[in-house]
PDB file of C-alpha atoms in Angstrom:
ATOM      1  CA  MET Q   1       9.424 -12.823  -4.177  1.00  0.00           C
ATOM      2  CA  VAL Q   2       9.788 -12.136  -7.723  1.00  0.00           C
ATOM      3  CA  SER Q   3      13.750 -11.487  -8.669  1.00  0.00           C
ATOM      4  CA  PRO Q   4      15.234  -8.166  -9.579  1.00  0.00           C
ATOM      5  CA  VAL Q   5      15.663  -7.934 -13.444  1.00  0.00           C
ATOM      6  CA  ILE Q   6      18.970  -5.555 -14.750  1.00  0.00           C
ATOM      7  CA  THR Q   7      17.172  -2.581 -16.298  1.00  0.00           C
ATOM      8  CA  HIS Q   8      20.536  -1.470 -17.279  1.00  0.00           C
ATOM      9  CA  ILE Q   9      23.903  -0.284 -16.571  1.00  0.00           C
ATOM     10  CA  ASP Q  10      26.198   2.940 -15.914  1.00  0.00           C
ATOM     11  CA  ILE Q  11      29.925   3.153 -16.365  1.00  0.00           C
ATOM     12  CA  TYR Q  12      32.116   5.305 -15.309  1.00  0.00           C
ATOM     13  CA  ARG Q  13      35.603   6.167 -15.604  1.00  0.00           C
ATOM     14  CA  PHE Q  14      38.011   8.038 -12.730  1.00  0.00           C
ATOM     15  CA  SER Q  15      41.738   7.866 -12.394  1.00  0.00           C
ATOM     16  CA  ILE Q  16      43.334   8.929  -8.524  1.00  0.00           C
ATOM     17  CA  PRO Q  17      46.638  10.391  -8.425  1.00  0.00           C
ATOM     18  CA  MET Q  18      48.796   7.968  -5.687  1.00  0.00           C
ATOM     19  CA  GLU Q  19      52.280   8.334  -4.450  1.00  0.00           C
ATOM     20  CA  PRO Q  20      54.672   6.586  -6.934  1.00  0.00           C
ATOM     21  CA  PHE Q  21      54.515   2.721  -5.236  1.00  0.00           C
ATOM     22  CA  THR Q  22      57.052   0.310  -7.190  1.00  0.00           C
ATOM     23  CA  ILE Q  23      57.431  -3.505  -7.444  1.00  0.00           C
ATOM     24  CA  ALA Q  24      59.584  -5.776  -8.657  1.00  0.00           C
ATOM     25  CA  THR Q  25      57.238  -5.914 -12.195  1.00  0.00           C
ATOM     26  CA  GLY Q  26      56.710  -2.314 -12.735  1.00  0.00           C
ATOM     27  CA  THR Q  27      55.951   0.892 -10.905  1.00  0.00           C
ATOM     28  CA  MET Q  28      52.762   2.959 -10.484  1.00  0.00           C
ATOM     29  CA  ASP Q  29      51.650   6.814 -10.187  1.00  0.00           C
ATOM     30  CA  TYR Q  30      47.781   6.355 -10.107  1.00  0.00           C
ATOM     31  CA  ALA Q  31      45.241   4.291  -9.930  1.00  0.00           C
ATOM     32  CA  GLN Q  32      43.378   3.101 -13.027  1.00  0.00           C
ATOM     33  CA  ASN Q  33      39.887   2.270 -11.602  1.00  0.00           C
ATOM     34  CA  VAL Q  34      36.799   1.892 -13.474  1.00  0.00           C
ATOM     35  CA  PHE Q  35      32.991   2.134 -11.299  1.00  0.00           C
ATOM     36  CA  VAL Q  36      29.724   0.406 -12.270  1.00  0.00           C
ATOM     37  CA  ARG Q  37      26.336   0.728 -11.114  1.00  0.00           C
ATOM     38  CA  VAL Q  38      23.519  -1.914 -12.332  1.00  0.00           C
ATOM     39  CA  HIS Q  39      19.966  -0.923 -12.519  1.00  0.00           C
ATOM     40  CA  THR Q  40      17.118  -2.692 -11.654  1.00  0.00           C
ATOM     41  CA  ASP Q  41      13.047  -2.938 -12.191  1.00  0.00           C
ATOM     42  CA  ALA Q  42      12.933  -2.926  -8.043  1.00  0.00           C
ATOM     43  CA  GLY Q  43      14.297   0.453  -7.589  1.00  0.00           C
ATOM     44  CA  PHE Q  44      17.315  -0.438  -6.515  1.00  0.00           C
ATOM     45  CA  TYR Q  45      20.707  -0.907  -7.987  1.00  0.00           C
ATOM     46  CA  GLY Q  46      24.150  -1.939  -6.870  1.00  0.00           C
ATOM     47  CA  VAL Q  47      27.986  -1.018  -7.439  1.00  0.00           C
ATOM     48  CA  GLY Q  48      31.177  -2.288  -8.280  1.00  0.00           C
ATOM     49  CA  GLU Q  49      34.639  -1.084  -8.626  1.00  0.00           C
ATOM     50  CA  CYS Q  50      37.733  -2.640 -10.164  1.00  0.00           C
ATOM     51  CA  SER Q  51      41.573  -1.278 -10.791  1.00  0.00           C
ATOM     52  CA  ALA Q  52      43.895  -2.044 -13.137  1.00  0.00           C
ATOM     53  CA  PHE Q  53      47.113  -3.275 -12.281  1.00  0.00           C
ATOM     54  CA  PRO Q  54      48.582  -4.004 -15.872  1.00  0.00           C
ATOM     55  CA  MET Q  55      51.896  -5.844 -15.081  1.00  0.00           C
ATOM     56  CA  ILE Q  56      50.096  -8.551 -13.117  1.00  0.00           C
ATOM     57  CA  VAL Q  57      47.138  -9.177 -15.011  1.00  0.00           C
ATOM     58  CA  GLY Q  58      47.215  -7.512 -18.666  1.00  0.00           C
ATOM     59  CA  GLU Q  59      44.737  -5.206 -17.732  1.00  0.00           C
ATOM     60  CA  SER Q  60      44.319  -1.098 -18.545  1.00  0.00           C
ATOM     61  CA  GLN Q  61      41.964   0.345 -17.797  1.00  0.00           C
ATOM     62  CA  ASP Q  62      41.096   0.835 -21.117  1.00  0.00           C
ATOM     63  CA  THR Q  63      40.635  -2.414 -21.875  1.00  0.00           C
ATOM     64  CA  CYS Q  64      38.784  -2.635 -18.539  1.00  0.00           C
ATOM     65  CA  LEU Q  65      35.624   0.014 -19.913  1.00  0.00           C
ATOM     66  CA  ALA Q  66      35.882  -1.601 -23.104  1.00  0.00           C
ATOM     67  CA  MET Q  67      35.037  -4.784 -21.700  1.00  0.00           C
ATOM     68  CA  ALA Q  68      32.089  -3.031 -19.723  1.00  0.00           C
ATOM     69  CA  LYS Q  69      30.893  -2.112 -22.346  1.00  0.00           C
ATOM     70  CA  ASP Q  70      30.204  -5.071 -24.317  1.00  0.00           C
ATOM     71  CA  PHE Q  71      29.263  -6.642 -20.908  1.00  0.00           C
ATOM     72  CA  ALA Q  72      26.179  -4.628 -20.124  1.00  0.00           C
ATOM     73  CA  LYS Q  73      25.067  -6.187 -23.505  1.00  0.00           C
ATOM     74  CA  LEU Q  74      24.579  -9.353 -22.104  1.00  0.00           C
ATOM     75  CA  TRP Q  75      22.677  -9.062 -17.979  1.00  0.00           C
ATOM     76  CA  LYS Q  76      20.313  -6.032 -20.161  1.00  0.00           C
ATOM     77  CA  GLY Q  77      16.714  -7.923 -19.148  1.00  0.00           C
ATOM     78  CA  LYS Q  78      18.144 -10.734 -16.807  1.00  0.00           C
ATOM     79  CA  ASP Q  79      17.629 -12.229 -13.241  1.00  0.00           C
ATOM     80  CA  ALA Q  80      19.751  -9.750 -10.510  1.00  0.00           C
ATOM     81  CA  LEU Q  81      19.834 -12.496  -8.512  1.00  0.00           C
ATOM     82  CA  ASP Q  82      21.065 -15.567  -9.937  1.00  0.00           C
ATOM     83  CA  ILE Q  83      24.829 -14.886  -9.725  1.00  0.00           C
ATOM     84  CA  PRO Q  84      26.512 -18.206 -11.435  1.00  0.00           C
ATOM     85  CA  ALA Q  85      24.068 -17.611 -14.870  1.00  0.00           C
ATOM     86  CA  ARG Q  86      25.456 -13.945 -14.952  1.00  0.00           C
ATOM     87  CA  MET Q  87      28.667 -14.791 -14.412  1.00  0.00           C
ATOM     88  CA  GLN Q  88      28.936 -17.323 -16.408  1.00  0.00           C
ATOM     89  CA  ASP Q  89      27.392 -14.557 -18.830  1.00  0.00           C
ATOM     90  CA  LEU Q  90      30.708 -13.260 -18.824  1.00  0.00           C
ATOM     91  CA  HIS Q  91      33.055 -15.594 -19.114  1.00  0.00           C
ATOM     92  CA  SER Q  92      31.651 -17.799 -21.616  1.00  0.00           C
ATOM     93  CA  ALA Q  93      32.139 -14.160 -23.786  1.00  0.00           C
ATOM     94  CA  ALA Q  94      35.279 -12.971 -22.754  1.00  0.00           C
ATOM     95  CA  ALA Q  95      38.065 -15.263 -21.139  1.00  0.00           C
ATOM     96  CA  SER Q  96      40.192 -13.556 -18.611  1.00  0.00           C
ATOM     97  CA  ASN Q  97      39.704  -9.984 -18.110  1.00  0.00           C
ATOM     98  CA  THR Q  98      39.424 -11.047 -13.926  1.00  0.00           C
ATOM     99  CA  THR Q  99      39.158  -7.417 -12.586  1.00  0.00           C
ATOM    100  CA  ILE Q 100      36.549  -5.901 -14.824  1.00  0.00           C
ATOM    101  CA  LYS Q 101      34.843  -8.754 -13.822  1.00  0.00           C
ATOM    102  CA  SER Q 102      34.751  -8.399  -9.972  1.00  0.00           C
ATOM    103  CA  ALA Q 103      33.290  -5.143 -10.084  1.00  0.00           C
ATOM    104  CA  PHE Q 104      30.414  -6.731 -11.733  1.00  0.00           C
ATOM    105  CA  ASP Q 105      30.404  -8.733  -9.714  1.00  0.00           C
ATOM    106  CA  MET Q 106      31.075  -7.142  -6.973  1.00  0.00           C
ATOM    107  CA  ALA Q 107      27.587  -4.995  -8.351  1.00  0.00           C
ATOM    108  CA  LEU Q 108      25.119  -8.890  -8.289  1.00  0.00           C
ATOM    109  CA  TYR Q 109      25.965  -8.926  -3.996  1.00  0.00           C
ATOM    110  CA  ASP Q 110      25.397  -5.607  -3.634  1.00  0.00           C
ATOM    111  CA  ILE Q 111      22.012  -6.075  -5.087  1.00  0.00           C
ATOM    112  CA  ALA Q 112      21.356  -9.592  -3.830  1.00  0.00           C
ATOM    113  CA  ALA Q 113      22.171  -8.433  -0.149  1.00  0.00           C
ATOM    114  CA  LYS Q 114      19.975  -4.647  -0.948  1.00  0.00           C
ATOM    115  CA  HIS Q 115      16.315  -7.384  -1.884  1.00  0.00           C
ATOM    116  CA  ALA Q 116      17.605  -9.619   1.303  1.00  0.00           C
ATOM    117  CA  GLY Q 117      17.581  -6.424   3.919  1.00  0.00           C
ATOM    118  CA  VAL Q 118      20.532  -7.114   5.096  1.00  0.00           C
ATOM    119  CA  PRO Q 119      24.499  -5.659   5.270  1.00  0.00           C
ATOM    120  CA  LEU Q 120      26.493  -7.461   2.893  1.00  0.00           C
ATOM    121  CA  TYR Q 121      28.852  -8.958   5.213  1.00  0.00           C
ATOM    122  CA  LYS Q 122      25.329 -11.013   7.056  1.00  0.00           C
ATOM    123  CA  PHE Q 123      24.245 -12.193   3.186  1.00  0.00           C
ATOM    124  CA  LEU Q 124      27.818 -13.504   2.945  1.00  0.00           C
ATOM    125  CA  GLY Q 125      27.319 -15.407   6.513  1.00  0.00           C
ATOM    126  CA  GLY Q 126      30.155 -13.741   8.607  1.00  0.00           C
ATOM    127  CA  GLN Q 127      30.280 -11.680  11.433  1.00  0.00           C
ATOM    128  CA  ARG Q 128      31.663  -8.722  13.109  1.00  0.00           C
ATOM    129  CA  ARG Q 129      35.330  -9.375  14.086  1.00  0.00           C
ATOM    130  CA  ALA Q 130      38.443  -7.043  14.574  1.00  0.00           C
ATOM    131  CA  VAL Q 131      40.209  -8.069  10.760  1.00  0.00           C
ATOM    132  CA  GLU Q 132      44.026  -6.673  11.306  1.00  0.00           C
ATOM    133  CA  SER Q 133      45.808  -5.731   7.888  1.00  0.00           C
ATOM    134  CA  ASP Q 134      49.726  -4.985   6.781  1.00  0.00           C
ATOM    135  CA  ILE Q 135      50.670  -2.221   4.998  1.00  0.00           C
ATOM    136  CA  THR Q 136      52.826  -2.523   1.954  1.00  0.00           C
ATOM    137  CA  ILE Q 137      56.775  -0.682   1.436  1.00  0.00           C
ATOM    138  CA  GLY Q 138      57.567  -0.340  -2.031  1.00  0.00           C
ATOM    139  CA  ILE Q 139      60.776  -1.195  -3.415  1.00  0.00           C
ATOM    140  CA  ASN Q 140      63.065   1.615  -3.116  1.00  0.00           C
ATOM    141  CA  THR Q 141      66.798   1.522  -1.506  1.00  0.00           C
ATOM    142  CA  PRO Q 142      66.938  -0.347   2.251  1.00  0.00           C
ATOM    143  CA  GLU Q 143      67.657   2.918   4.086  1.00  0.00           C
ATOM    144  CA  VAL Q 144      64.444   4.655   2.963  1.00  0.00           C
ATOM    145  CA  MET Q 145      62.107   1.359   3.355  1.00  0.00           C
ATOM    146  CA  ALA Q 146      63.512   1.073   6.837  1.00  0.00           C
ATOM    147  CA  GLN Q 147      62.544   5.162   6.961  1.00  0.00           C
ATOM    148  CA  ARG Q 148      59.097   4.582   6.068  1.00  0.00           C
ATOM    149  CA  ALA Q 149      58.935   0.606   8.056  1.00  0.00           C
ATOM    150  CA  ILE Q 150      59.474   3.218  10.981  1.00  0.00           C
ATOM    151  CA  GLN Q 151      56.776   5.749  10.399  1.00  0.00           C
ATOM    152  CA  PHE Q 152      54.208   2.687   9.712  1.00  0.00           C
ATOM    153  CA  GLN Q 153      54.953   1.230  13.564  1.00  0.00           C
ATOM    154  CA  GLN Q 154      54.672   4.843  15.127  1.00  0.00           C
ATOM    155  CA  SER Q 155      51.288   5.101  13.331  1.00  0.00           C
ATOM    156  CA  GLY Q 156      50.769   1.832  14.752  1.00  0.00           C
ATOM    157  CA  ALA Q 157      50.914  -0.355  11.778  1.00  0.00           C
ATOM    158  CA  GLY Q 158      51.883  -3.832  13.543  1.00  0.00           C
ATOM    159  CA  ILE Q 159      52.678  -6.137  10.538  1.00  0.00           C
ATOM    160  CA  LEU Q 160      54.504  -4.796   7.225  1.00  0.00           C
ATOM    161  CA  LYS Q 161      54.522  -6.305   3.394  1.00  0.00           C
ATOM    162  CA  VAL Q 162      57.871  -5.316   1.726  1.00  0.00           C
ATOM    163  CA  LYS Q 163      58.043  -5.777  -1.636  1.00  0.00           C
ATOM    164  CA  LEU Q 164      61.098  -7.405  -3.007  1.00  0.00           C
ATOM    165  CA  GLY Q 165      62.077  -9.017  -6.128  1.00  0.00           C
ATOM    166  CA  LYS Q 166      64.605  -6.665  -7.856  1.00  0.00           C
ATOM    167  CA  ASN Q 167      67.803  -7.873  -6.548  1.00  0.00           C
ATOM    168  CA  ALA Q 168      68.087 -10.522  -3.696  1.00  0.00           C
ATOM    169  CA  ALA Q 169      71.101  -9.739  -2.201  1.00  0.00           C
ATOM    170  CA  GLU Q 170      69.168  -6.164  -2.521  1.00  0.00           C
ATOM    171  CA  ASP Q 171      66.618  -7.788  -0.594  1.00  0.00           C
ATOM    172  CA  VAL Q 172      68.409  -9.092   1.872  1.00  0.00           C
ATOM    173  CA  GLU Q 173      69.850  -6.265   2.873  1.00  0.00           C
ATOM    174  CA  ARG Q 174      66.220  -4.192   3.133  1.00  0.00           C
ATOM    175  CA  ILE Q 175      64.707  -6.715   5.124  1.00  0.00           C
ATOM    176  CA  ARG Q 176      68.140  -6.700   7.477  1.00  0.00           C
ATOM    177  CA  GLN Q 177      67.452  -2.674   7.487  1.00  0.00           C
ATOM    178  CA  ILE Q 178      63.190  -2.882   8.240  1.00  0.00           C
ATOM    179  CA  ARG Q 179      64.311  -6.049  11.019  1.00  0.00           C
ATOM    180  CA  ILE Q 180      66.727  -3.913  12.775  1.00  0.00           C
ATOM    181  CA  ALA Q 181      64.695  -0.560  12.499  1.00  0.00           C
ATOM    182  CA  VAL Q 182      61.294  -1.680  14.238  1.00  0.00           C
ATOM    183  CA  GLY Q 183      62.248  -4.416  16.153  1.00  0.00           C
ATOM    184  CA  GLY Q 184      61.367  -7.957  16.861  1.00  0.00           C
ATOM    185  CA  ASP Q 185      57.659  -7.869  17.646  1.00  0.00           C
ATOM    186  CA  MET Q 186      56.430  -6.657  14.249  1.00  0.00           C
ATOM    187  CA  LYS Q 187      55.496  -9.102  11.958  1.00  0.00           C
ATOM    188  CA  ILE Q 188      56.982  -8.619   8.337  1.00  0.00           C
ATOM    189  CA  ARG Q 189      55.651 -10.702   4.775  1.00  0.00           C
ATOM    190  CA  VAL Q 190      57.985  -9.898   2.225  1.00  0.00           C
ATOM    191  CA  ASP Q 191      55.939 -10.053  -1.579  1.00  0.00           C
ATOM    192  CA  ALA Q 192      58.772 -11.092  -4.678  1.00  0.00           C
ATOM    193  CA  ASN Q 193      55.436  -9.976  -7.199  1.00  0.00           C
ATOM    194  CA  GLN Q 194      57.494 -13.545  -8.740  1.00  0.00           C
ATOM    195  CA  GLY Q 195      60.519 -11.457  -9.158  1.00  0.00           C
ATOM    196  CA  TRP Q 196      63.389 -13.542  -8.575  1.00  0.00           C
ATOM    197  CA  SER Q 197      64.844 -16.994 -10.239  1.00  0.00           C
ATOM    198  CA  PHE Q 198      64.345 -19.966  -9.215  1.00  0.00           C
ATOM    199  CA  ASP Q 199      68.212 -19.931  -7.475  1.00  0.00           C
ATOM    200  CA  ASP Q 200      67.314 -15.844  -6.827  1.00  0.00           C
ATOM    201  CA  ALA Q 201      64.710 -17.311  -4.749  1.00  0.00           C
ATOM    202  CA  VAL Q 202      66.584 -20.063  -2.942  1.00  0.00           C
ATOM    203  CA  PHE Q 203      69.634 -17.263  -1.472  1.00  0.00           C
ATOM    204  CA  ALA Q 204      66.883 -14.889  -0.752  1.00  0.00           C
ATOM    205  CA  LEU Q 205      64.330 -16.880   1.749  1.00  0.00           C
ATOM    206  CA  GLN Q 206      67.643 -18.986   3.024  1.00  0.00           C
ATOM    207  CA  ALA Q 207      69.461 -15.421   4.357  1.00  0.00           C
ATOM    208  CA  LEU Q 208      65.598 -14.397   4.808  1.00  0.00           C
ATOM    209  CA  GLY Q 209      65.390 -17.075   7.591  1.00  0.00           C
ATOM    210  CA  GLN Q 210      66.755 -15.353  10.186  1.00  0.00           C
ATOM    211  CA  TYR Q 211      65.039 -12.484  10.072  1.00  0.00           C
ATOM    212  CA  ASP Q 212      61.382 -13.927  11.074  1.00  0.00           C
ATOM    213  CA  ILE Q 213      59.362 -13.790   8.079  1.00  0.00           C
ATOM    214  CA  GLU Q 214      56.355 -14.834   8.273  1.00  0.00           C
ATOM    215  CA  PHE Q 215      55.607 -16.337   4.932  1.00  0.00           C
ATOM    216  CA  CYS Q 216      57.094 -14.787   1.001  1.00  0.00           C
ATOM    217  CA  GLU Q 217      54.455 -13.912  -1.295  1.00  0.00           C
ATOM    218  CA  GLN Q 218      54.595 -15.179  -4.650  1.00  0.00           C
ATOM    219  CA  PRO Q 219      58.603 -15.673  -5.422  1.00  0.00           C
ATOM    220  CA  MET Q 220      59.575 -16.396  -8.628  1.00  0.00           C
ATOM    221  CA  ARG Q 221      57.219 -16.146 -11.922  1.00  0.00           C
ATOM    222  CA  THR Q 222      54.542 -18.820 -12.951  1.00  0.00           C
ATOM    223  CA  TRP Q 223      56.117 -20.872 -15.399  1.00  0.00           C
ATOM    224  CA  TYR Q 224      58.325 -21.824 -12.322  1.00  0.00           C
ATOM    225  CA  ASP Q 225      55.173 -24.036 -10.386  1.00  0.00           C
ATOM    226  CA  ASP Q 226      56.745 -26.884 -11.327  1.00  0.00           C
ATOM    227  CA  ARG Q 227      60.136 -25.748  -8.739  1.00  0.00           C
ATOM    228  CA  LEU Q 228      57.349 -24.307  -5.792  1.00  0.00           C
ATOM    229  CA  PRO Q 229      57.286 -27.919  -4.485  1.00  0.00           C
ATOM    230  CA  GLU Q 230      61.399 -28.080  -4.449  1.00  0.00           C
ATOM    231  CA  LEU Q 231      62.125 -24.411  -3.053  1.00  0.00           C
ATOM    232  CA  MET Q 232      59.373 -25.043  -0.020  1.00  0.00           C
ATOM    233  CA  LYS Q 233      62.003 -27.895   0.847  1.00  0.00           C
ATOM    234  CA  LEU Q 234      64.963 -25.588   0.293  1.00  0.00           C
ATOM    235  CA  SER Q 235      63.307 -22.288   1.887  1.00  0.00           C
ATOM    236  CA  PRO Q 236      63.264 -21.644   5.954  1.00  0.00           C
ATOM    237  CA  VAL Q 237      60.553 -19.154   4.788  1.00  0.00           C
ATOM    238  CA  LYS Q 238      57.039 -20.264   4.010  1.00  0.00           C
ATOM    239  CA  ILE Q 239      55.377 -20.048   0.551  1.00  0.00           C
ATOM    240  CA  MET Q 240      52.313 -18.235  -0.389  1.00  0.00           C
ATOM    241  CA  ALA Q 241      50.764 -18.298  -4.165  1.00  0.00           C
ATOM    242  CA  ASP Q 242      49.384 -15.212  -6.075  1.00  0.00           C
ATOM    243  CA  GLU Q 243      49.520 -15.130  -9.463  1.00  0.00           C
ATOM    244  CA  SER Q 244      50.363 -18.373  -9.703  1.00  0.00           C
ATOM    245  CA  VAL Q 245      46.197 -18.409  -8.868  1.00  0.00           C
ATOM    246  CA  TYR Q 246      43.485 -17.104  -9.968  1.00  0.00           C
ATOM    247  CA  ASN Q 247      40.666 -19.528  -9.980  1.00  0.00           C
ATOM    248  CA  HIS Q 248      39.854 -22.594  -7.688  1.00  0.00           C
ATOM    249  CA  HIS Q 249      41.406 -24.862 -10.730  1.00  0.00           C
ATOM    250  CA  ASP Q 250      44.555 -23.274 -10.137  1.00  0.00           C
ATOM    251  CA  ALA Q 251      44.141 -23.560  -5.599  1.00  0.00           C
ATOM    252  CA  ARG Q 252      43.235 -27.463  -6.540  1.00  0.00           C
ATOM    253  CA  HIS Q 253      46.585 -27.596  -8.516  1.00  0.00           C
ATOM    254  CA  GLN Q 254      48.750 -25.552  -6.551  1.00  0.00           C
ATOM    255  CA  ILE Q 255      47.728 -28.049  -3.177  1.00  0.00           C
ATOM    256  CA  GLU Q 256      47.393 -31.109  -4.758  1.00  0.00           C
ATOM    257  CA  ASN Q 257      51.582 -30.384  -6.043  1.00  0.00           C
ATOM    258  CA  GLY Q 258      52.130 -29.325  -2.211  1.00  0.00           C
ATOM    259  CA  SER Q 259      53.346 -25.969  -4.323  1.00  0.00           C
ATOM    260  CA  CYS Q 260      52.613 -23.791  -1.588  1.00  0.00           C
ATOM    261  CA  HIS Q 261      51.932 -23.785   2.407  1.00  0.00           C
ATOM    262  CA  TYR Q 262      49.187 -20.889   2.029  1.00  0.00           C
ATOM    263  CA  ILE Q 263      47.204 -18.882  -0.959  1.00  0.00           C
ATOM    264  CA  ASN Q 264      46.578 -15.390  -1.511  1.00  0.00           C
ATOM    265  CA  ILE Q 265      42.810 -14.665  -2.798  1.00  0.00           C
ATOM    266  CA  LYS Q 266      42.307 -11.003  -3.879  1.00  0.00           C
ATOM    267  CA  ILE Q 267      38.917 -10.202  -5.447  1.00  0.00           C
ATOM    268  CA  ALA Q 268      39.992  -8.559  -8.801  1.00  0.00           C
ATOM    269  CA  LYS Q 269      42.631 -11.624  -9.529  1.00  0.00           C
ATOM    270  CA  SER Q 270      39.434 -13.666  -8.948  1.00  0.00           C
ATOM    271  CA  GLY Q 271      36.818 -12.127 -11.295  1.00  0.00           C
ATOM    272  CA  GLY Q 272      34.488 -11.749  -8.318  1.00  0.00           C
ATOM    273  CA  LEU Q 273      33.304 -12.858  -4.976  1.00  0.00           C
ATOM    274  CA  LEU Q 274      32.071 -15.759  -6.587  1.00  0.00           C
ATOM    275  CA  GLU Q 275      35.179 -17.013  -7.813  1.00  0.00           C
ATOM    276  CA  ALA Q 276      36.943 -15.954  -5.230  1.00  0.00           C
ATOM    277  CA  LYS Q 277      34.182 -18.515  -2.821  1.00  0.00           C
ATOM    278  CA  ARG Q 278      35.163 -21.348  -4.680  1.00  0.00           C
ATOM    279  CA  SER Q 279      38.994 -21.141  -4.464  1.00  0.00           C
ATOM    280  CA  MET Q 280      38.906 -21.042  -0.569  1.00  0.00           C
ATOM    281  CA  THR Q 281      37.815 -24.557  -0.749  1.00  0.00           C
ATOM    282  CA  PRO Q 282      39.268 -26.538  -3.699  1.00  0.00           C
ATOM    283  CA  LEU Q 283      39.544 -29.859  -1.369  1.00  0.00           C
ATOM    284  CA  PRO Q 284      38.191 -30.714   1.633  1.00  0.00           C
ATOM    285  CA  ASN Q 285      41.274 -29.844   4.106  1.00  0.00           C
ATOM    286  CA  ALA Q 286      41.771 -26.910   2.392  1.00  0.00           C
ATOM    287  CA  ALA Q 287      43.796 -24.758   5.284  1.00  0.00           C
ATOM    288  CA  PHE Q 288      43.934 -20.790   4.392  1.00  0.00           C
ATOM    289  CA  PRO Q 289      45.779 -18.471   6.511  1.00  0.00           C
ATOM    290  CA  ALA Q 290      43.020 -15.907   8.031  1.00  0.00           C
TER     291      ALA Q 290
END
């Protein structure tokens, strides 16, 4: 069967108003999205979308749009099914810019699944199964966050992800009030988004140990990664790396250094499904949470 060839790419900007959402590194009040449609000569197209989060990855909607226009020129007339080669086109043209790259990657996988005549989950080797996700509580006062936790619990949520990282002592109080509010059965995960220093992380995690926390995501800035093994020994709460792992090289580094219990693999942070899949298997015995 002849591979579809990319003919042209449409690029769209759209912003989605949202309730202000605060994490340790800043506040957002709208989603900065970019949508791409990759057309082929086979009569079908693939779509991809990304949402820039400048406080974490350094990309904005404007930078994504600018890079998208450059990337679109690189793919015209090329094989849409050779995903590694097409993504290498983008990597060779520009370092980083993982957010907008993920939209292009997503569109290629959409094309590949359509070409194969199967849903994307089957193309990726997946099976139908129940997936339970968490729901996130942004940083606010302990009282407001506890009330939000109750609302989420009453709406049927079973897992909370609580943003922390503004002040270690206040963060402990936030979790104390949330745990009291929702009781002992509800799972709680916390995410400091790099907000703590090493000493703050030690204090907070040791204090949070009594509240049955499933794990803490990215407690410190990435430049303190060398201290993560030390933090793991001192913390009763398991550690998940997020901003410290963008690609499979980062994943291998964290695993080999014993720097975390888990890794958070995000499509936009990785630059798409191709690199996200690579990040899941940097070592033969690596273990990742479902």
